[in-house]
């Protein structure tokens, strides 16, 4: 009944990230960079406002940084299995049955992120030649869309792997 | 009804835009003898405000509100051209000029691919609303920290103002606390966003914004209709546009009346000042037009055509697009 | 099949998926996309998923959520939460139930740094639960106080839930924050009264600890002066207008980093862990939000919302009765829906009705979050309870839920107060002009 919360908070045991691989590390780096950029952009904008120097477009910087944060955060949450779920039934089932349900849930997770990736690719391809960019700073959005698509695909793969690893674990047990 | 069409808008049903939308829907339902019915979705329940062009194109809604002027990609011509209307007299004129431009320049239709424009909407004229420093001349703008939409930022900077962009939702408290000195906004916000509580002066500096295609139907939904109903929708375009113009003006007047009751001081900008503002705005429009080259678009011919149409209309109340243009039909779908 | 029936089938399917342990965000999103595919077209459903996902992850206003989380994680790493509890314990620990009172104080204090109920309950529990058990507190009582106290984190500003409400209801986040202060503080007071009454009736629940002499109390207070300054700076700066509510998050992170450096103990490894912990929680929240928006889009296409709001309007009851009915529906839904999902789902339905009935949207936001908070502690999906259980696996779930009952009573009385006296909510934003 505790899986849903295990990685929620700092006081709980650090999650098993040992084998998260290069992509996982990249996700953490990108997300951390996003957090620092977002912090800096707004903090500098505030400081600037009070000292007369002006940073126009800080909102756009934060928006771009948030894409980095959110994309990599979803990858990170998937790596450690931090997605909130209800365990009212599964914890009362026989382990084998619960295992099968968990595998099914992981497959559904993979399906969802494949669908979302497909939808995002479709939207991005519509706008690919449309020079999508932010208003003031002209930050090109297509690369941010690409980053999100890559993240969604990676999340789907992580869900698939989790379904597969569970299956393997069950066979060897 | 034979044809139930979904209509989607990011605005709530009580918004002036939505009231015009409802008026149009009633008109069409009646004119079609009940063969067309609408199923409206308000307040962004079905479509997003920034991406509605993409969504309607793919059939998320049959008909919906589109805002190419806020779009960040795929509609750079439609967006930029709305800044080419310097000196235009009123909302109705904006719509007529737009129709002429759309008929003349294929770039307009290219950006509207997969869509069928059902109404063009004029941009209302924003003014400058300030907390405690009235703006009586352009020189008064100097040093003012103003929240402005991004297309006004360059002009304001050149006038020595300190433009900032922040979400519209934060403007009220920013004004209340003096984070900003004022906001560039149309008069209806005095009432609708409660700005009368936090600002005292309104100066009508006309930022001549222009028209843009504002309501569209997906081509697919259009093709599902029989020819006579297609013709009916095409013929209802002026009905929708007139309703929009009326509601926009009504909201503006309501804002002004409300402001007067609540102690806002209104002042016009002296004509000479407005004229020099217009000159500056014109320079900026040329810059914008030239910058379209970055997107592979030619802006100057559109700007020149728009200005020619506006001055021709002013001098002889002309209602045609001039000799070179084809008659106004709907924009290409 | 008529759309309303598809909608009901969708809700049923959602419940099945949730029960089978499919992640909440995944269930919401899949049912939403599937429903839209059925009702509109598969193409429209895919496009909608693409649009919603990118809009959600590039929204400026939502970006403050991870930053507030980061601020809380940094404060945790800097030892702020432990110090908070320690000070409170030194002041009231010698009274009956004193450590429980201290826990509520700690939760309220940390709630002023953290934007989430879960973060607050986890943080304070990690310090307070072992202390209370060492002192011989009844496990259910201790856990109940912490689970309830944790919900303070989502009402006392900064509040992630209010940020999300402000975005979907298009209300000023600054006003919402100001409106939440008195309800948040009075909620803490209600819990403290509940503890006092319980321990008066049954002293064994929370035996008193050793009295700490005053000469040791004041130095302890000095330990948290920097944190109090941080809180006053962030909330005060927000109210005075040094920065906007969205900027407050960034300013808060910088101030928290400064505090950490001044306190010593700042190191790259710990900072890295704070960043990673922030990302993990953020990821979970974003998936739920994306799922909830897709599901809400599906539900509004089914027309169920119209039927529901029609039903409430036809009820022709007094506004108060209508609000109570809404509260009951929210509590019912809250028993199996995550708080955030619940809010995203119900705001588009209930807010227009409430405004029609003459309630202020700001008040309604506070009402909604307050009701939603109760869902964090009541069975079967009281997330706070699971957080505590994750830390103290030997306390049976049933014991914790039983321990929560008195606090639920306090919750209902407090909710009643918020409904009965709107001024508690609306006075402060008016005075501060937030
Ligand atoms: Na909080
Ligand atoms: Na709940």
Tab-separated table of C-alpha atoms in Angstrom, chain B residues 3 23 42-43 63 65 96 104 117 130 134 161-162 173 183 190 195 199 203 218 254 262 309 311:
chain	number	residue	atom	x	y	z
B	3	UNK	CA	-26.463	19.188	-38.709
B	23	UNK	CA	-26.252	36.033	-31.523
B	42	UNK	CA	-17.232	27.794	-23.540
B	43	UNK	CA	-14.348	28.803	-21.331
B	63	UNK	CA	-16.225	25.833	-35.514
B	65	UNK	CA	-12.627	31.106	-32.050
B	96	UNK	CA	-13.204	45.659	-44.914
B	104	UNK	CA	-5.095	39.985	-52.667
B	117	UNK	CA	-13.056	31.812	-42.052
B	130	UNK	CA	-2.136	54.658	-15.175
B	134	UNK	CA	-1.732	61.061	-15.899
B	161	UNK	CA	8.694	53.986	-21.263
B	162	UNK	CA	9.722	50.828	-19.460
B	173	UNK	CA	-2.302	43.304	-7.985
B	183	UNK	CA	-1.135	49.077	-18.361
B	190	UNK	CA	-11.656	49.275	-16.444
B	195	UNK	CA	-8.894	48.247	-12.966
B	199	UNK	CA	-5.833	53.046	-11.426
B	203	UNK	CA	-5.527	58.265	-21.785
B	218	UNK	CA	-12.706	23.194	-40.280
B	254	UNK	CA	-19.587	50.194	-20.481
B	262	UNK	CA	-15.733	55.286	-10.221
B	309	UNK	CA	-6.684	51.154	-48.764
B	311	UNK	CA	-6.150	56.444	-47.036
